[in-house]
mmCIF file of C-alpha atoms and ligand atoms in Angstrom:
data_model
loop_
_atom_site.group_PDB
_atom_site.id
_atom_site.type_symbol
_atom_site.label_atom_id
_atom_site.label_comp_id
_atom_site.label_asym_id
_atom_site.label_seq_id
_atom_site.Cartn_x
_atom_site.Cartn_y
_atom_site.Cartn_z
ATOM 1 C CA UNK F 1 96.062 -53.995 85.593
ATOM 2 C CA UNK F 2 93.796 -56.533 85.295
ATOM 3 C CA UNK F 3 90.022 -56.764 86.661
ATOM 4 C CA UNK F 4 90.818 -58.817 89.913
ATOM 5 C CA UNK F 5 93.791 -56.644 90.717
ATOM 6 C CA UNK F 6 91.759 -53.410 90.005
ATOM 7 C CA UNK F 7 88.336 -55.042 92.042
ATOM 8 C CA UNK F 8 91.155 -55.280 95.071
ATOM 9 C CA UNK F 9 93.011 -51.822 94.940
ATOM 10 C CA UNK F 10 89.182 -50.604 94.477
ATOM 11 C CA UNK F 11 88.037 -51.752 97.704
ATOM 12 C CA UNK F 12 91.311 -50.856 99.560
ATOM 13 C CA UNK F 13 90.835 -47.701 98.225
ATOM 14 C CA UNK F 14 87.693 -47.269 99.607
ATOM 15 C CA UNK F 15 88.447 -48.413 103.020
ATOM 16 C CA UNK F 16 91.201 -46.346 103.340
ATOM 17 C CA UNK F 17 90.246 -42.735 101.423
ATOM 18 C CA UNK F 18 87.945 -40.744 104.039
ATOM 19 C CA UNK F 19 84.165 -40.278 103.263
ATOM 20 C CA UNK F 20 84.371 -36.988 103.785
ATOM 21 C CA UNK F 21 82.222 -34.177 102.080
ATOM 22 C CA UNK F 22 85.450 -31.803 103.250
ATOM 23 C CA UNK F 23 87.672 -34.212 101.140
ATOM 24 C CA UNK F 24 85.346 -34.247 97.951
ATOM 25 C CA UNK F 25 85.045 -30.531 97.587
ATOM 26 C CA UNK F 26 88.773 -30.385 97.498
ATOM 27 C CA UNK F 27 88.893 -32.910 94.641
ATOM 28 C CA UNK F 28 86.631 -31.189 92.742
ATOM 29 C CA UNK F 29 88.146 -27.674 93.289
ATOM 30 C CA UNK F 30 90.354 -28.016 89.611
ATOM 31 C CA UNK F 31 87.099 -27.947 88.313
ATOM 32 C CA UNK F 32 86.236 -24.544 89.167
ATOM 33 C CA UNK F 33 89.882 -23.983 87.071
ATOM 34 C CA UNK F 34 88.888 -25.848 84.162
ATOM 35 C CA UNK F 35 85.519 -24.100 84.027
ATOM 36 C CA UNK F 36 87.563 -20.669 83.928
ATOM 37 C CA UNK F 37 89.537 -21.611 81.369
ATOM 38 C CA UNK F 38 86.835 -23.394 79.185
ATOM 39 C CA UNK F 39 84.096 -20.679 79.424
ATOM 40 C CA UNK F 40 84.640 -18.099 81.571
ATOM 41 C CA UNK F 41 88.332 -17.105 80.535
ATOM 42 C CA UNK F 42 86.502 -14.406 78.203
ATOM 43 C CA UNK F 43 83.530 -13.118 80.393
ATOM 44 C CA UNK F 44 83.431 -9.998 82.237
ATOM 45 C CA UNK F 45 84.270 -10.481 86.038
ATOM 46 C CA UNK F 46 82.298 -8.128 88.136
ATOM 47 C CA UNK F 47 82.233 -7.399 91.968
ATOM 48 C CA UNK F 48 79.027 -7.861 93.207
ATOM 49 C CA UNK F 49 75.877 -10.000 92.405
ATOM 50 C CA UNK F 50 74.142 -6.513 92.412
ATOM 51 C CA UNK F 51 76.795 -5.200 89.233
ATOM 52 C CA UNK F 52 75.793 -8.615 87.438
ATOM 53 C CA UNK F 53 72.100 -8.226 87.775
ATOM 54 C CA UNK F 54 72.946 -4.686 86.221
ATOM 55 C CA UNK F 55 74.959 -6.418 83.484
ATOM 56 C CA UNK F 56 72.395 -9.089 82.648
ATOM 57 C CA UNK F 57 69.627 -6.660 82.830
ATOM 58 C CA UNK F 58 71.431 -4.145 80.513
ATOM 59 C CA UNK F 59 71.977 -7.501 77.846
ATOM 60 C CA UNK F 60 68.687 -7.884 76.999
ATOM 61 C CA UNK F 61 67.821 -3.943 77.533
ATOM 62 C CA UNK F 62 65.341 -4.132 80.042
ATOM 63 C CA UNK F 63 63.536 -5.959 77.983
ATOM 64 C CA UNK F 64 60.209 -8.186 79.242
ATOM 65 C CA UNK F 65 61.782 -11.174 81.640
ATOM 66 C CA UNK F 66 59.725 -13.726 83.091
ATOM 67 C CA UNK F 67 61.714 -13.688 86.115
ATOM 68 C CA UNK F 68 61.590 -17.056 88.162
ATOM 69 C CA UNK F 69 63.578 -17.161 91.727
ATOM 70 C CA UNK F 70 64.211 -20.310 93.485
ATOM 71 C CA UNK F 71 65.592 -19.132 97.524
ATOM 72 C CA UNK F 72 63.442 -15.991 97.932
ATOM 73 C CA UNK F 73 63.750 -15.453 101.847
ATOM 74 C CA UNK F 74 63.644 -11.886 102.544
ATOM 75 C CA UNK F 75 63.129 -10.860 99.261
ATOM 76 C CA UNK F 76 66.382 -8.759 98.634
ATOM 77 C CA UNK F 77 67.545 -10.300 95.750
ATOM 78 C CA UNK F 78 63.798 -10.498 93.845
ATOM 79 C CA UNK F 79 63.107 -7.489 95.254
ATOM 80 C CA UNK F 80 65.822 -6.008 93.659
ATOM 81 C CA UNK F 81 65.226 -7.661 90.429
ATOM 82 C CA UNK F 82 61.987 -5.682 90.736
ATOM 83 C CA UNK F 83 63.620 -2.638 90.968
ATOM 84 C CA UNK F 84 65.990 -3.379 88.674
ATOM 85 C CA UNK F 85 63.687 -4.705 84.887
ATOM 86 C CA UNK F 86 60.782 -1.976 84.851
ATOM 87 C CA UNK F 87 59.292 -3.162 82.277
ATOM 88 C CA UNK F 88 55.393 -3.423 82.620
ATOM 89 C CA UNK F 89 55.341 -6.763 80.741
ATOM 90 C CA UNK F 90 57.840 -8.538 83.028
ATOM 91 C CA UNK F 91 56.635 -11.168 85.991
ATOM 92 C CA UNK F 92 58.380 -12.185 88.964
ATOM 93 C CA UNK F 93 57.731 -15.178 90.479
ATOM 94 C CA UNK F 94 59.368 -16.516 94.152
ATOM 95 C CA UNK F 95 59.760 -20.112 95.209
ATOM 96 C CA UNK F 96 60.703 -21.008 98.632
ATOM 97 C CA UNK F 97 59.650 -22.992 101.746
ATOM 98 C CA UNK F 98 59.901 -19.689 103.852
ATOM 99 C CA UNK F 99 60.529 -22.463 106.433
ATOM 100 C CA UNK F 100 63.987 -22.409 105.755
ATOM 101 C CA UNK F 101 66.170 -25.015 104.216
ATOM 102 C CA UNK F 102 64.232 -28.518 103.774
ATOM 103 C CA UNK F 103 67.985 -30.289 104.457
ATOM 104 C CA UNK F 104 71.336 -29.013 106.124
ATOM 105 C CA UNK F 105 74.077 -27.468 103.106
ATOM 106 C CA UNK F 106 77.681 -28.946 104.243
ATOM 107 C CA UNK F 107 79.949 -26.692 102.638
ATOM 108 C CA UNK F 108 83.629 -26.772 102.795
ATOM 109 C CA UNK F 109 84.401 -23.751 105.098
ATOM 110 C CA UNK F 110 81.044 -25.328 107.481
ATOM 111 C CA UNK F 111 77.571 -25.058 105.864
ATOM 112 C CA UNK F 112 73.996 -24.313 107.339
ATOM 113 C CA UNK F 113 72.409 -26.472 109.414
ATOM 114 C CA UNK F 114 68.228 -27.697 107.929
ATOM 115 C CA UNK F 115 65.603 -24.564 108.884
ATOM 116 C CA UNK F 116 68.359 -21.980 108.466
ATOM 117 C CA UNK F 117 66.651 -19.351 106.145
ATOM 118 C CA UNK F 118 63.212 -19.930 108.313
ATOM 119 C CA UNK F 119 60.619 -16.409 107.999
ATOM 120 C CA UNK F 120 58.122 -18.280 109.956
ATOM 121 C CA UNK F 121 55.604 -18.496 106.408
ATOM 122 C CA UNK F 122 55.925 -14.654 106.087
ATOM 123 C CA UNK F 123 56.435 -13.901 102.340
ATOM 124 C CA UNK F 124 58.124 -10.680 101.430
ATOM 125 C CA UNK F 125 56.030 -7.397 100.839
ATOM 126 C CA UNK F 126 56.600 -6.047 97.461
ATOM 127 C CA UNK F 127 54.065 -3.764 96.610
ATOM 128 C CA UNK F 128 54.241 -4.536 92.692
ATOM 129 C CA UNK F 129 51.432 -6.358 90.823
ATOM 130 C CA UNK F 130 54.333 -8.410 88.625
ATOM 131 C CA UNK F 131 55.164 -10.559 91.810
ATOM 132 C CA UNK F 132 53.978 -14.066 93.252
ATOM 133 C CA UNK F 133 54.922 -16.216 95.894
ATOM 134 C CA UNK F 134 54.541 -19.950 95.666
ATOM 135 C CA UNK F 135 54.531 -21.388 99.470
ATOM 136 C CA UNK F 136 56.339 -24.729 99.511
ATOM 137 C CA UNK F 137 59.081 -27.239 98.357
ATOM 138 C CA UNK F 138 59.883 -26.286 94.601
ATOM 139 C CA UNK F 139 59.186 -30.430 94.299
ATOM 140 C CA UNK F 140 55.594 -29.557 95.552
ATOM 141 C CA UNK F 141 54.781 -26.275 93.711
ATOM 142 C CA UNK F 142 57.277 -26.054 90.472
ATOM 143 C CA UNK F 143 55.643 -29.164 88.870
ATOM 144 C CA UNK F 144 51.895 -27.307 88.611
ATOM 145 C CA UNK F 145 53.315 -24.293 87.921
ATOM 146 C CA UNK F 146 54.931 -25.250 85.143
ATOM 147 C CA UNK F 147 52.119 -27.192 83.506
ATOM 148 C CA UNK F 148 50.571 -23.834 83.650
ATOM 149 C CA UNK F 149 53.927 -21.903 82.401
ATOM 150 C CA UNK F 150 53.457 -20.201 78.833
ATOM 151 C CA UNK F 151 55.487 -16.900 78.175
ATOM 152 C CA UNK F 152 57.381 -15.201 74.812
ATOM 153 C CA UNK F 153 59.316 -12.979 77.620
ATOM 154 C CA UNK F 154 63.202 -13.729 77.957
ATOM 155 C CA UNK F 155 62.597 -16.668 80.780
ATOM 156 C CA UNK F 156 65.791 -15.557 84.208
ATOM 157 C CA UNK F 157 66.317 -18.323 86.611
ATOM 158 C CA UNK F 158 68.027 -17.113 89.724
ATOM 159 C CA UNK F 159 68.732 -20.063 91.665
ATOM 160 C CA UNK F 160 69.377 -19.093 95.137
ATOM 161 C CA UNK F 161 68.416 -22.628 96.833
ATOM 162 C CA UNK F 162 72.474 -23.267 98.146
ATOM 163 C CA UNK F 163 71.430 -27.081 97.470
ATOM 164 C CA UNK F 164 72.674 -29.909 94.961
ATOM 165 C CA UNK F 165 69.245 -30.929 95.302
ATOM 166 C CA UNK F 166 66.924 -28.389 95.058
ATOM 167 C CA UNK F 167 69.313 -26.897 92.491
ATOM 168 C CA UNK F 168 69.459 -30.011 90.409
ATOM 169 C CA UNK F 169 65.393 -30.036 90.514
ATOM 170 C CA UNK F 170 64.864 -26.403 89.210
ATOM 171 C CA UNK F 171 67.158 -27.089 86.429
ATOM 172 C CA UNK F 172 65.381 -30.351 85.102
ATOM 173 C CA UNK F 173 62.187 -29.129 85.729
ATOM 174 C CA UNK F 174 62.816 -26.367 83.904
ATOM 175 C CA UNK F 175 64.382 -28.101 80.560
ATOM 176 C CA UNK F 176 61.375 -28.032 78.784
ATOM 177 C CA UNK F 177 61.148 -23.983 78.949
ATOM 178 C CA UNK F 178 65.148 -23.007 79.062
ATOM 179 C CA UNK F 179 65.690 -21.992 75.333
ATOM 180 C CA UNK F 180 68.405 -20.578 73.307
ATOM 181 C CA UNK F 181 68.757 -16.917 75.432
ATOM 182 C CA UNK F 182 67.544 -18.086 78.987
ATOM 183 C CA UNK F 183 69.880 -17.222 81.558
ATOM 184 C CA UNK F 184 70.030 -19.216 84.853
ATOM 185 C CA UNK F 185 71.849 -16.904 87.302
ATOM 186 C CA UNK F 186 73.922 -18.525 90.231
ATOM 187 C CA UNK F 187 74.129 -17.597 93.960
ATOM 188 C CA UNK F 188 76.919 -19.867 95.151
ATOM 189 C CA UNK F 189 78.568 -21.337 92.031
ATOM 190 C CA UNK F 190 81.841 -21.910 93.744
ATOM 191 C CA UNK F 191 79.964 -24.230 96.170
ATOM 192 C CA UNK F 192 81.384 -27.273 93.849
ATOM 193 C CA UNK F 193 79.224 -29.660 95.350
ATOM 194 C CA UNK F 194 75.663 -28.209 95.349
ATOM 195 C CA UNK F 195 75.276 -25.624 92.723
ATOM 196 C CA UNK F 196 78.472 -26.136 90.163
ATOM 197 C CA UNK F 197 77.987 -29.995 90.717
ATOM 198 C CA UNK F 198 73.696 -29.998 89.863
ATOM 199 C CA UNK F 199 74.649 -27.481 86.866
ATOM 200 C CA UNK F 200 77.024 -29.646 85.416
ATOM 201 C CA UNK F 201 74.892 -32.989 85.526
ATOM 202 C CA UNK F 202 72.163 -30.959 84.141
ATOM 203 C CA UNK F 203 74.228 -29.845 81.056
ATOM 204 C CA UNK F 204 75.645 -33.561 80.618
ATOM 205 C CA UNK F 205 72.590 -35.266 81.136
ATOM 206 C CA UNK F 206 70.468 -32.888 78.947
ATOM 207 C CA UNK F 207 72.961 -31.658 76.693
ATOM 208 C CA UNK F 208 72.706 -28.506 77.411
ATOM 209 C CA UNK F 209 75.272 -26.140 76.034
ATOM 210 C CA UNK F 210 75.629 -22.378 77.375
ATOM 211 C CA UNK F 211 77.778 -19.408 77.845
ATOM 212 C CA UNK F 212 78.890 -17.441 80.852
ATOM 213 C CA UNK F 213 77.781 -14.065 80.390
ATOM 214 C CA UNK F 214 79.672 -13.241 83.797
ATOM 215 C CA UNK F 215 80.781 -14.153 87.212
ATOM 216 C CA UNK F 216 82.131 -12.125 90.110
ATOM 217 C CA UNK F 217 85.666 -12.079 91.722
ATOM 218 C CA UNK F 218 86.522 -10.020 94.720
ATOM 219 C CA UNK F 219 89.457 -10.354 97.152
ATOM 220 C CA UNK F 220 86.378 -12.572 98.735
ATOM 221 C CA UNK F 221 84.862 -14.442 96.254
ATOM 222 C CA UNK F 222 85.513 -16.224 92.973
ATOM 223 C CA UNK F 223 82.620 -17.005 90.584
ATOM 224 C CA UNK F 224 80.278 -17.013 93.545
ATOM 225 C CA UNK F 225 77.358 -15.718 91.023
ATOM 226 C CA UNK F 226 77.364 -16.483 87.758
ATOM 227 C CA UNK F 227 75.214 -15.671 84.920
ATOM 228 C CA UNK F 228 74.932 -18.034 82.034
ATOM 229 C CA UNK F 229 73.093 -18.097 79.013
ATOM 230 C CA UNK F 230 71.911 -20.942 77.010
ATOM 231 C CA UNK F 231 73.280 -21.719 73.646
HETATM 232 C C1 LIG Z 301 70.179 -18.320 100.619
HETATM 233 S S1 LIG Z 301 68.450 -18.324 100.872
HETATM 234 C C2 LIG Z 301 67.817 -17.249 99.624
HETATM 235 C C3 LIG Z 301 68.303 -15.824 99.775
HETATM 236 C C4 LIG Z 301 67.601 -14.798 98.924
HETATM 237 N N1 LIG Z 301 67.678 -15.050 97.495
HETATM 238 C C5 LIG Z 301 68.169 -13.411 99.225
HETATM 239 O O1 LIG Z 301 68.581 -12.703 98.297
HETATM 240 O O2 LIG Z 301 68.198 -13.035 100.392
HETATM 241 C C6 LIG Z 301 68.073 -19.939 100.295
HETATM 242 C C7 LIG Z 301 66.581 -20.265 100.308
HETATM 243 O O3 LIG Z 301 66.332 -21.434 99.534
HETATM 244 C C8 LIG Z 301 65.192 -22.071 100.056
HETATM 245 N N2 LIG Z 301 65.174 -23.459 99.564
HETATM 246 C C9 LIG Z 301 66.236 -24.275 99.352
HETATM 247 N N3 LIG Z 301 65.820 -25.457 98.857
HETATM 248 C C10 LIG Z 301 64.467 -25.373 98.726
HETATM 249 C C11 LIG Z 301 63.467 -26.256 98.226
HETATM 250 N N4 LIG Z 301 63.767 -27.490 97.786
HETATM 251 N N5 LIG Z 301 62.189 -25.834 98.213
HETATM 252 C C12 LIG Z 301 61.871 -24.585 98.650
HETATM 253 N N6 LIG Z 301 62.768 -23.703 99.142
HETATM 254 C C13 LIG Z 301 64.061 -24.088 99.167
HETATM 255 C C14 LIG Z 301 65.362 -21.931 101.556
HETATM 256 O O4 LIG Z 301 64.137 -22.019 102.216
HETATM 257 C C15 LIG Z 301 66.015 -20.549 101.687
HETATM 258 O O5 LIG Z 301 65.091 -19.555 102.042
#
């Protein structure tokens, strides 16, 4: 076709395709396919976020983590984590607003609306010296922390933010420290426009190769959390 033919079909295409986030998360479904069969085809499938913690704990023996959780809210899932790698060397640290989400998260099956997530500033009570809450935007209180970040312990990113954006964020900002054995742990993979579609620009962008260590499937959910670990 040539390039005035293809300029034309381009723009009636555009008129007449609806700009709908509903419509893009269908076209990008196959992707959640080809990721299966490209890296997850040989990972264990488990049925709960809680197994995979387990399982990713167990890898690396309880070893020391330097656990870092973006989307704390409550707590459960860092709390758990706390629970979960007793090992006295390990440090857990929680970002979030605790004002809830800073935009809304349109998802295909309806989303949350901006504020959803909101504890009123209350930060979780964990009585454990390994834990610390940073109050804020990650764009507002990642950037210092990292300047400050130095650790030899295996570095866990749990990424719990639901957003393209916020999730996209974490990930650059955290290039500099994700090394061969980090593992960035999913909440809502299958979301293919926030947290598959930010992981995949990362890894193009950056280069970044990884493995899935392993993803959950229930009658209810397929690869809704994910662990991955960097090549
Ligand atoms: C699904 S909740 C986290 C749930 C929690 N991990 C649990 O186990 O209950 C998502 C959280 O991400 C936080 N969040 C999303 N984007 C953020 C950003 N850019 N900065 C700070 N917090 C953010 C929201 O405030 C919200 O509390």
């Amino acid at each position: 076709m040539n390039s005035k033919l293809t300029t034309k079909f381009k723009i009636f295409l555009s008129k007449i395709i609806p700009d709908s986030e509903k419509f893009r998360y269908l076209f990008w479904l196959p992707k959640l396919h080809t990721f299966h069969k490209t890296y997850g085809a040989k990972s264990k499938f488990l049925e709960s976020r809680t197994q995979l913690y387990d399982f990713v704990n167990q890898s690396i023996d309880n070893g020391p983590i330097s656990y870092l959780e973006f989307g704390v809210f409550k707590g459960k899932s860092i709390r758990y984590w706390t629970q979960l790698n007793t090992n006295e060397a390990s440090l857990f640290h929680g970002f979030d607003t605790f004002s809830g989400l800073p935009e809304s998260w349109d998802n295909f099956t309806g989303g949350l609306e901006k504020g959803t997530f909101d504890t009123q500033g209350q930060v979780p009570q964990i009585d454990d010296k390994r834990v610390a809450f940073y109050k804020g935007l990650f764009q507002d209180t990642y950037p210092s922390f990292m300047d400050a970040y130095e650790s030899d312990s295996t570095l866990i990113i749990n990424i719990d933010a639901d957003l393209y954006s916020s999730t996209l964020f974490v990930l650059t900002m955290s290039h500099s420290i994700l090394k061969k054995g980090s593992i960035v742990i999913f909440d809502e993979f299958s979301s293919m426009l926030h947290e598959f579609r930010a992981f995949e620009d990362y890894c193009k962008s950056y280069n970044v190769d990884f493995e899935v260590l392993a993803g959950t499937k229930t009658a209810k959910n397929y690869y809704a959390h994910v662990a991955v670990r960097i090549l």
